[in-house]
Short mmCIF file of C-alpha atoms and ligand atoms in Angstrom, two decimals:
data_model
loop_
_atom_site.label_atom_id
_atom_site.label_comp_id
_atom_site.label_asym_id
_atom_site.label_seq_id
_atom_site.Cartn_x
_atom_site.Cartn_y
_atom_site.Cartn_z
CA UNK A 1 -19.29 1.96 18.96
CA UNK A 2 -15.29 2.95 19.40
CA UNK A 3 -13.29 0.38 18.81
CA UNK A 4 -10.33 0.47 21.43
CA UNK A 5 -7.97 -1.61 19.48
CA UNK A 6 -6.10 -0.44 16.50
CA UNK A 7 -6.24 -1.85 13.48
CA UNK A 8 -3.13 -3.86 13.49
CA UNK A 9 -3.98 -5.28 16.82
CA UNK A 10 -7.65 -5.94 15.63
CA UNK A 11 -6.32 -8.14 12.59
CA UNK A 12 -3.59 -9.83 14.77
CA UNK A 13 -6.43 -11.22 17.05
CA UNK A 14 -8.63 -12.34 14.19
CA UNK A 15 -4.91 -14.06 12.63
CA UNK A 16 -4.15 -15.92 15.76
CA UNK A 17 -7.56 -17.20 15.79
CA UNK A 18 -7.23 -18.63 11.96
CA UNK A 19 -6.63 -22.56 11.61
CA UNK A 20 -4.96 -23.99 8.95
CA UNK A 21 -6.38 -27.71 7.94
CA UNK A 22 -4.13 -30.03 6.49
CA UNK A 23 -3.53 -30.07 3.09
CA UNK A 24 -4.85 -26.70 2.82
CA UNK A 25 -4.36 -24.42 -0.30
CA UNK A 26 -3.40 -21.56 1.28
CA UNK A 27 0.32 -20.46 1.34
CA UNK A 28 -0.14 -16.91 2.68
CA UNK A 29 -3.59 -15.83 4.54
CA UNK A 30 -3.89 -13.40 6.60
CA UNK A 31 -1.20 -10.59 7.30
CA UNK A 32 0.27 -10.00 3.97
CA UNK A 33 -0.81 -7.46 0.82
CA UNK A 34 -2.52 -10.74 -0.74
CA UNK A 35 -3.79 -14.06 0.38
CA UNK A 36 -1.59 -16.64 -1.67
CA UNK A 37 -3.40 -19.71 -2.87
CA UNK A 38 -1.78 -22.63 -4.61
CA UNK A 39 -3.68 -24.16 -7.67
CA UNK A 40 -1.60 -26.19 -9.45
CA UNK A 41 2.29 -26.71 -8.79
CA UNK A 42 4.02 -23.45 -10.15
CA UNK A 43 0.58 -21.62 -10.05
CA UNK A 44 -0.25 -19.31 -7.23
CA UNK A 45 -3.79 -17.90 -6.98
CA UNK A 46 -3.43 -13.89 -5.31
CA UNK A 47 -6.50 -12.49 -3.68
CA UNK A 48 -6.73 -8.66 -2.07
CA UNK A 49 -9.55 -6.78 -0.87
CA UNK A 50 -10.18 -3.13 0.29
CA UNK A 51 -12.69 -1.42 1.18
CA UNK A 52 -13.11 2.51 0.34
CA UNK A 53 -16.13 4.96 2.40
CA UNK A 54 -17.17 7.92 1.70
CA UNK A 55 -15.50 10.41 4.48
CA UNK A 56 -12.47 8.25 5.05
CA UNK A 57 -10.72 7.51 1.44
CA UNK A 58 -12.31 10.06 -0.05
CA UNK A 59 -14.76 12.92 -0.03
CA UNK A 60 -17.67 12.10 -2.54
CA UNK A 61 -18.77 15.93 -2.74
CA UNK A 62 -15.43 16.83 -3.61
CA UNK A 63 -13.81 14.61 -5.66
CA UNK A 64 -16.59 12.73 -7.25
CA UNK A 65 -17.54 9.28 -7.64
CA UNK A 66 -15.17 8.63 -11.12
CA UNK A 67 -12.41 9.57 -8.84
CA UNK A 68 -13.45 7.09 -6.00
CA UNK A 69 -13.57 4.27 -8.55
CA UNK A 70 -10.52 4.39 -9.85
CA UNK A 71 -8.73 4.41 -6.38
CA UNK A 72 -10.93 1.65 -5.21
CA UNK A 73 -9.75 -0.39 -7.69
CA UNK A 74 -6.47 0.73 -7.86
CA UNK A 75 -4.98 0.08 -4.30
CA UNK A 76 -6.24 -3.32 -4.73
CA UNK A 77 -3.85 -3.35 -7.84
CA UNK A 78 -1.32 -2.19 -5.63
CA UNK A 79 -1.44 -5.04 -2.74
CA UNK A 80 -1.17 -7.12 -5.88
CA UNK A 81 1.92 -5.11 -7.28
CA UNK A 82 3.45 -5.76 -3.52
CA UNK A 83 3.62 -9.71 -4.29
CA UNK A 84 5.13 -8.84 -7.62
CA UNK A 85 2.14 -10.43 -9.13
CA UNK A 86 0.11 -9.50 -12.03
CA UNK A 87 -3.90 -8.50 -11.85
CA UNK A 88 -6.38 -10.43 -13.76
CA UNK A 89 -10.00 -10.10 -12.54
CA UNK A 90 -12.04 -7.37 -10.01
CA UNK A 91 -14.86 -7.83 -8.26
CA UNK A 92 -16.82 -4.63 -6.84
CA UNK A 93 -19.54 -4.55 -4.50
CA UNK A 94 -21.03 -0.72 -3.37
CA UNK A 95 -23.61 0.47 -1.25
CA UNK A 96 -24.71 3.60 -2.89
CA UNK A 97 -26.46 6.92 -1.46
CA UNK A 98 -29.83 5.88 -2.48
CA UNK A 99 -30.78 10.05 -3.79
CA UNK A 100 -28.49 10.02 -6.36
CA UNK A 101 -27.68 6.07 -6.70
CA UNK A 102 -27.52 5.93 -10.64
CA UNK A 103 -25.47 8.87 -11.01
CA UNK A 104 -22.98 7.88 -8.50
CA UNK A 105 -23.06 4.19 -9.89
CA UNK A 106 -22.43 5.37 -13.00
CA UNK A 107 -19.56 7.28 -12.02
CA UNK A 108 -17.73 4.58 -10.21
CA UNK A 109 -18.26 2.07 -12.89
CA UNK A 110 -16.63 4.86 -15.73
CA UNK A 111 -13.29 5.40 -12.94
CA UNK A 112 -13.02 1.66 -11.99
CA UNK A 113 -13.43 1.02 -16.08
CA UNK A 114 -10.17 3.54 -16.30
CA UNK A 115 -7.67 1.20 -13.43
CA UNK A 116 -9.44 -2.23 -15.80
CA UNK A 117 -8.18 -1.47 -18.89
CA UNK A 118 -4.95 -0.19 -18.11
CA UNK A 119 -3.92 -3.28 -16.45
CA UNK A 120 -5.92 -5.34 -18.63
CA UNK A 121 -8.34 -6.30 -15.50
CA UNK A 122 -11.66 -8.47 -16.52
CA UNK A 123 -14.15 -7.00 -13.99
CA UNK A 124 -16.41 -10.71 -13.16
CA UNK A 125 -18.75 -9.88 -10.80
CA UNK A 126 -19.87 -7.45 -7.63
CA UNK A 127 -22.62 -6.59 -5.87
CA UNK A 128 -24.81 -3.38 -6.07
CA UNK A 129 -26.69 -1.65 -3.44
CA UNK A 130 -28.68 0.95 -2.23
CA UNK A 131 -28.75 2.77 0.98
CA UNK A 132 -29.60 5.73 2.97
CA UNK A 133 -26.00 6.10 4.55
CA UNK A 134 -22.57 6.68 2.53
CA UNK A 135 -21.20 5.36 -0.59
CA UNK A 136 -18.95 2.30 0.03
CA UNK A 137 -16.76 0.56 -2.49
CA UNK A 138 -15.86 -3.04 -1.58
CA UNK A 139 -13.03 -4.10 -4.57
CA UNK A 140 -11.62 -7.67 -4.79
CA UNK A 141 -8.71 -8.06 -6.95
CA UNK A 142 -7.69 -11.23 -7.95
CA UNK A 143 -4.23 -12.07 -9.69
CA UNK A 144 -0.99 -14.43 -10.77
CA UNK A 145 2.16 -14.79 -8.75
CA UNK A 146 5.06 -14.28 -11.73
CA UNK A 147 7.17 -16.80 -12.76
CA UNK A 148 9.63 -16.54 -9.85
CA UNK A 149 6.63 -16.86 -6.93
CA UNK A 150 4.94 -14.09 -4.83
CA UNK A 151 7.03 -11.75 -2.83
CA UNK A 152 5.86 -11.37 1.01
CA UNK A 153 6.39 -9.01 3.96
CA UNK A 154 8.76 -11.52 5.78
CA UNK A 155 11.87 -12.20 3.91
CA UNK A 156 14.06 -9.22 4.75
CA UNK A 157 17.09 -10.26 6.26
CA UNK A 158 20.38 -8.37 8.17
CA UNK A 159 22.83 -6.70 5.46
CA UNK A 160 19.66 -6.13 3.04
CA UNK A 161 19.45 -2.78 0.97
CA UNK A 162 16.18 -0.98 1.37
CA UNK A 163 14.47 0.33 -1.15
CA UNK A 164 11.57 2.43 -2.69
CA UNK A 165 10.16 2.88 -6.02
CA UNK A 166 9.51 6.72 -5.93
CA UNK A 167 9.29 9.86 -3.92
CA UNK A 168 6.98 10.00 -0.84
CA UNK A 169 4.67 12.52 1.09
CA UNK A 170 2.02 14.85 1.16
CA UNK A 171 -0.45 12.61 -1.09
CA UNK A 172 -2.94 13.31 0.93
CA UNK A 173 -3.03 17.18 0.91
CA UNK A 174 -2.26 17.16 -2.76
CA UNK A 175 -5.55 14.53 -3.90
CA UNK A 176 -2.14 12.35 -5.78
CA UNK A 177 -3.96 9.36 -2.89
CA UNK A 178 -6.84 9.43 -5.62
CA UNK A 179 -4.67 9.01 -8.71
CA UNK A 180 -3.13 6.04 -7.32
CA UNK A 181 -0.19 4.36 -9.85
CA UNK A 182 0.08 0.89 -9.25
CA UNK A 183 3.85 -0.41 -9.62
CA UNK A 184 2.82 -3.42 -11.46
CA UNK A 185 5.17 -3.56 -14.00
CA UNK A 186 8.02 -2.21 -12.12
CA UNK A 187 7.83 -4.78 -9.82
CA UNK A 188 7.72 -7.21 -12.05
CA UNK A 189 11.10 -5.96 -13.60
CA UNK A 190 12.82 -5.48 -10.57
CA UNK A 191 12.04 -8.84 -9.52
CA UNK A 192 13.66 -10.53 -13.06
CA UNK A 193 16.69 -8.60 -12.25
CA UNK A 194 17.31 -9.43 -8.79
CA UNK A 195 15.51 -11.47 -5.85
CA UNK A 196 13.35 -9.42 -3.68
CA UNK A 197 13.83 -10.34 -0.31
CA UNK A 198 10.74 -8.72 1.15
CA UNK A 199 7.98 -6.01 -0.32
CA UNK A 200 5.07 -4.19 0.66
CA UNK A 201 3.19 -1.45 -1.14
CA UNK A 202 3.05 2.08 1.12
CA UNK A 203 -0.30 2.91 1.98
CA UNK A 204 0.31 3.60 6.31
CA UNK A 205 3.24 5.60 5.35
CA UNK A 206 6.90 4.42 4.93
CA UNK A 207 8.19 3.98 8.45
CA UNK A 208 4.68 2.06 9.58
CA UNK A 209 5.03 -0.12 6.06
CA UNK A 210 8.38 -0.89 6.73
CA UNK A 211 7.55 -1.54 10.38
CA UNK A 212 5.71 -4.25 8.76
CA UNK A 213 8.17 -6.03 6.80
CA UNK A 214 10.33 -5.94 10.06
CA UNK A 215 7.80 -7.51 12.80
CA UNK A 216 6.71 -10.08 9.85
CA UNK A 217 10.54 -10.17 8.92
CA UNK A 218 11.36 -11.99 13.00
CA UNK A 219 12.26 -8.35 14.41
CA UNK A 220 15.69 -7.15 12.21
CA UNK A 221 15.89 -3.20 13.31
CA UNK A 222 16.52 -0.81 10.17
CA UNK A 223 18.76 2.57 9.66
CA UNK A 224 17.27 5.06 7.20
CA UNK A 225 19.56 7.30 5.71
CA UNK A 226 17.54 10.70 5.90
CA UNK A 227 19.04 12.24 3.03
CA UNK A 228 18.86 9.47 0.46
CA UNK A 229 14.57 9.57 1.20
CA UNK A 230 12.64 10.62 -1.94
CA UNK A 231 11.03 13.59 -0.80
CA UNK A 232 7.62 14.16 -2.98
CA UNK A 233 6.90 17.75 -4.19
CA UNK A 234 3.94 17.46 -2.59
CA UNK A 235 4.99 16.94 0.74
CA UNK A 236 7.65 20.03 0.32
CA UNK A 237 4.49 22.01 -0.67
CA UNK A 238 2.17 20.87 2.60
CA UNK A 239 5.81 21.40 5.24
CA UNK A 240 6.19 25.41 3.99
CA UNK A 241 2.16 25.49 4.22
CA UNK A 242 3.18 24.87 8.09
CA UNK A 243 3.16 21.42 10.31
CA UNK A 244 5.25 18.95 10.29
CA UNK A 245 8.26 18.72 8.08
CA UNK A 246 8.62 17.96 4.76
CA UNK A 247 10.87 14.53 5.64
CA UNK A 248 8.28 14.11 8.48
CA UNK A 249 5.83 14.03 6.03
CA UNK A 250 8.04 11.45 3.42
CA UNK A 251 8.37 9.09 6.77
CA UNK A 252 5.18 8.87 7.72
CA UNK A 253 2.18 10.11 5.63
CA UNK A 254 0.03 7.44 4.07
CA UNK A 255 -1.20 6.32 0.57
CA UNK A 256 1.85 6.76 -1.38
CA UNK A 257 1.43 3.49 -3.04
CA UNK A 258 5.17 3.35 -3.96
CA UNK A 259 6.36 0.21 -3.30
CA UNK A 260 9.27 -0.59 -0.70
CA UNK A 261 11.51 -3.62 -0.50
CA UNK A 262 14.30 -5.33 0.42
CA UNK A 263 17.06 -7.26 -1.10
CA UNK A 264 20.90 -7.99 -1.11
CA UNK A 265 23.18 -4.89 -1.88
CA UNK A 266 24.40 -6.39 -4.44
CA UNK A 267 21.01 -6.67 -6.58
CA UNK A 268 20.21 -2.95 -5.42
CA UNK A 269 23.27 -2.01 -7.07
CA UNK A 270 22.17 -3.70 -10.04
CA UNK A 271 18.21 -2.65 -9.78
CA UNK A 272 19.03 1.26 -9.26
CA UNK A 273 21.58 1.47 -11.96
CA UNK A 274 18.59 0.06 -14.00
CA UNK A 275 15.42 2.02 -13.20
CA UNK A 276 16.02 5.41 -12.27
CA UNK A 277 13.45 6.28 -10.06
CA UNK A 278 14.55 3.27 -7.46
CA UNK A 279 16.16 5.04 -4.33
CA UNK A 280 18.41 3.19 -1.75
CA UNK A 281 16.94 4.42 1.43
CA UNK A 282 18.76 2.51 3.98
CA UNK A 283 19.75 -1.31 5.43
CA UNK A 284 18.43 -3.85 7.51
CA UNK A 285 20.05 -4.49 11.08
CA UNK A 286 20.71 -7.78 13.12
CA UNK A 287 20.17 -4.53 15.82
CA UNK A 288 16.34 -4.62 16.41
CA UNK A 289 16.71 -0.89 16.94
CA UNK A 290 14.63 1.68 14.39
CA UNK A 291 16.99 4.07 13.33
CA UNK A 292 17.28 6.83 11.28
CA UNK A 293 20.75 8.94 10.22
CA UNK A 294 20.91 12.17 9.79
CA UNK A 295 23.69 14.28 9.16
CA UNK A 296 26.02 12.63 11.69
CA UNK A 297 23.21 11.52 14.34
CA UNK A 298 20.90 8.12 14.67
CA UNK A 299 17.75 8.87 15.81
CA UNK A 300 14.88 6.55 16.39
CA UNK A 301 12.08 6.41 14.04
CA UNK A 302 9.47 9.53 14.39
CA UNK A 303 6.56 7.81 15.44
CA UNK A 304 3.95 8.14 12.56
CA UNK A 305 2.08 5.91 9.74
CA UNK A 306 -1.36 5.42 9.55
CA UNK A 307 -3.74 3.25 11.31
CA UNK A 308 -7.13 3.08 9.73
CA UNK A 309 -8.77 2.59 13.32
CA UNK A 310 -7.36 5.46 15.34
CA UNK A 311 -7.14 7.77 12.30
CA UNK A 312 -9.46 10.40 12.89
CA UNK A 313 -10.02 13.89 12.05
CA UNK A 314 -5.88 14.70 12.70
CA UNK A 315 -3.11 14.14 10.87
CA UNK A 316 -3.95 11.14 7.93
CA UNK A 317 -7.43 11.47 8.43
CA UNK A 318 -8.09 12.26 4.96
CA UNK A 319 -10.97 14.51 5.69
CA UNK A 320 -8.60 17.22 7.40
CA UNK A 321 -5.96 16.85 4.24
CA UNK A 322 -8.84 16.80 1.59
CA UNK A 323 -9.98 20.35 3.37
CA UNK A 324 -6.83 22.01 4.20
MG1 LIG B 401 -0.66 -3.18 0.98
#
């Protein structure tokens, strides 16, 4: 079957359909990096989950099943880094390629086992399967909003700095979408220095991600400032290799897992003198307009980011990266 919607539009339908009953426990469900559950007053339940397939988020042939693990696991740490919160428990359910279902098993659990213990994830529970089609890797993360309460998509506001936590691009061509680095801590710190206004973690690319924070933010427009985006070696590497540009690339490739956010210029001042690798890429406009400058010229937004759904073998369709 091809599925004519998109992905966004495909989880916007299945939102609008949700109902919320009274004295519910959920504070954020669908449409964020984590559901947000409240437990007890001051304590705030996160729950993410993503799942990985063989052929789509990675290639099993190529870059083994250790490899698939620990990304499976660790862009479900990332959705949780996006709320500023901190990951306690994983849950992993897989459908295995039943010829070789103990070796690949094996594998995942060693890579997954890697992302646990560097975060200090308990791994509770899963579900194991066998199967004549693909591996799959279904991870649920489960984690603690800090002290100062989860960060969502929809808080940016006109006059807002934007940020990101590192240099983007070209993840995809390079195999760095496998080694993913969750900004856990980072967000954590940020957040005790300053209030984040808004935050997402960059997995669709940054001008889809940041698309997000602005529909989910009551429709502010943005400005990017072209030459204060982190451009990642990699995606310098994949623009002389020919195809789009190497800014191009930093805009709108996916799986980055840098984090972007916003908050008032005054705490940006303040975060960026602190950490180092924070960039100031730009502001949010009362103008609902997309914009990006460079040199002397606005332009609008290239169109780009990356949409699960429509993704195929072209550009983000990891396949086509993996092999180039
Ligand atoms: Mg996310």
């Amino acid at each position: 079957m091809t599925l004519q919607l998109g992905e966004f539009e495909l989880i916007e339908r299945i939102r609008r359909g949700q109902v919320v009953a009274a004295g519910s426990r959920t504070i954020l469900g669908i449409g964020d990096d984590c559901a947000a559950l409240a437990l007890r007053p001051g304590e705030i339940l996160l729950a993410t989950t993503d799942m990985l397939m063989d052929g789509r988020h990675f290639l099993l042939d190529l870059h083994g099943a250790e490899a698939a693990g620990y990304k499976a696991l660790g862009v479900n740490v990332s959705d949780i880094a996006a709320m500023a919160g901190l990951p306690i428990a994983a849950l992993v359910a897989v459908a295995l390629p039943r010829d070789r279902a103990e070796a690949v098993g094996e594998g995942l659990n060693r890579g997954v086992r890697v992302m646990a213990d560097r975060f200090g994830i308990e791994l509770i529970g899963g579900d194991t399967n066998a199967w004549d089609g693909p591996l799959v890797i279904s991870v649920t993360v489960l984690g603690v909003a800090s002290r100062q309460g989860i960060v969502t998509r929809s808080g940016a506001r006109a006059g807002d700095a934007i940020l990101v936590t590192g240099p983007l691009g070209g993840s995809l061509e390079s195999g760095r979408h496998l080694r993913v680095e969750p900004r856990v801590e980072l967000a954590r710190q940020i957040q005790e220095l300053a209030p984040i206004h808004a935050m997402i973690d960059i997995s669709d690319g940054l001008v889809g991600d940041l698309g997000h924070i602005l529909e989910e933010s009551g429709g502010p427009g943005a400005v990017l400032e072209a030459e204060a985006i982190p451009i990642h070696e990699d995606a310098q590497r994949a623009a002389l290799a020919g195809g789009r540009g190497a800014l191009e690339r930093a805009l709108g490739d996916g799986e980055d897992f840098e984090l972007c956010l916003t908050m008032s210029e005054a705490g940006a001042e303040r975060v960026v003198a602190a950490f180092p690798g924070l960039r100031r890429i730009g502001w949010i406009t009362a103008d609902p307009r997309r914009l990006i400058r460079i040199g002397g010229r606005f332009e609008p937004w290239p169109a780009g980011g990356f949409d699960h759904l429509r993704a195929g073998c072209g550009r983000g369709g990891i396949a086509t990266g993996a092999q180039a």
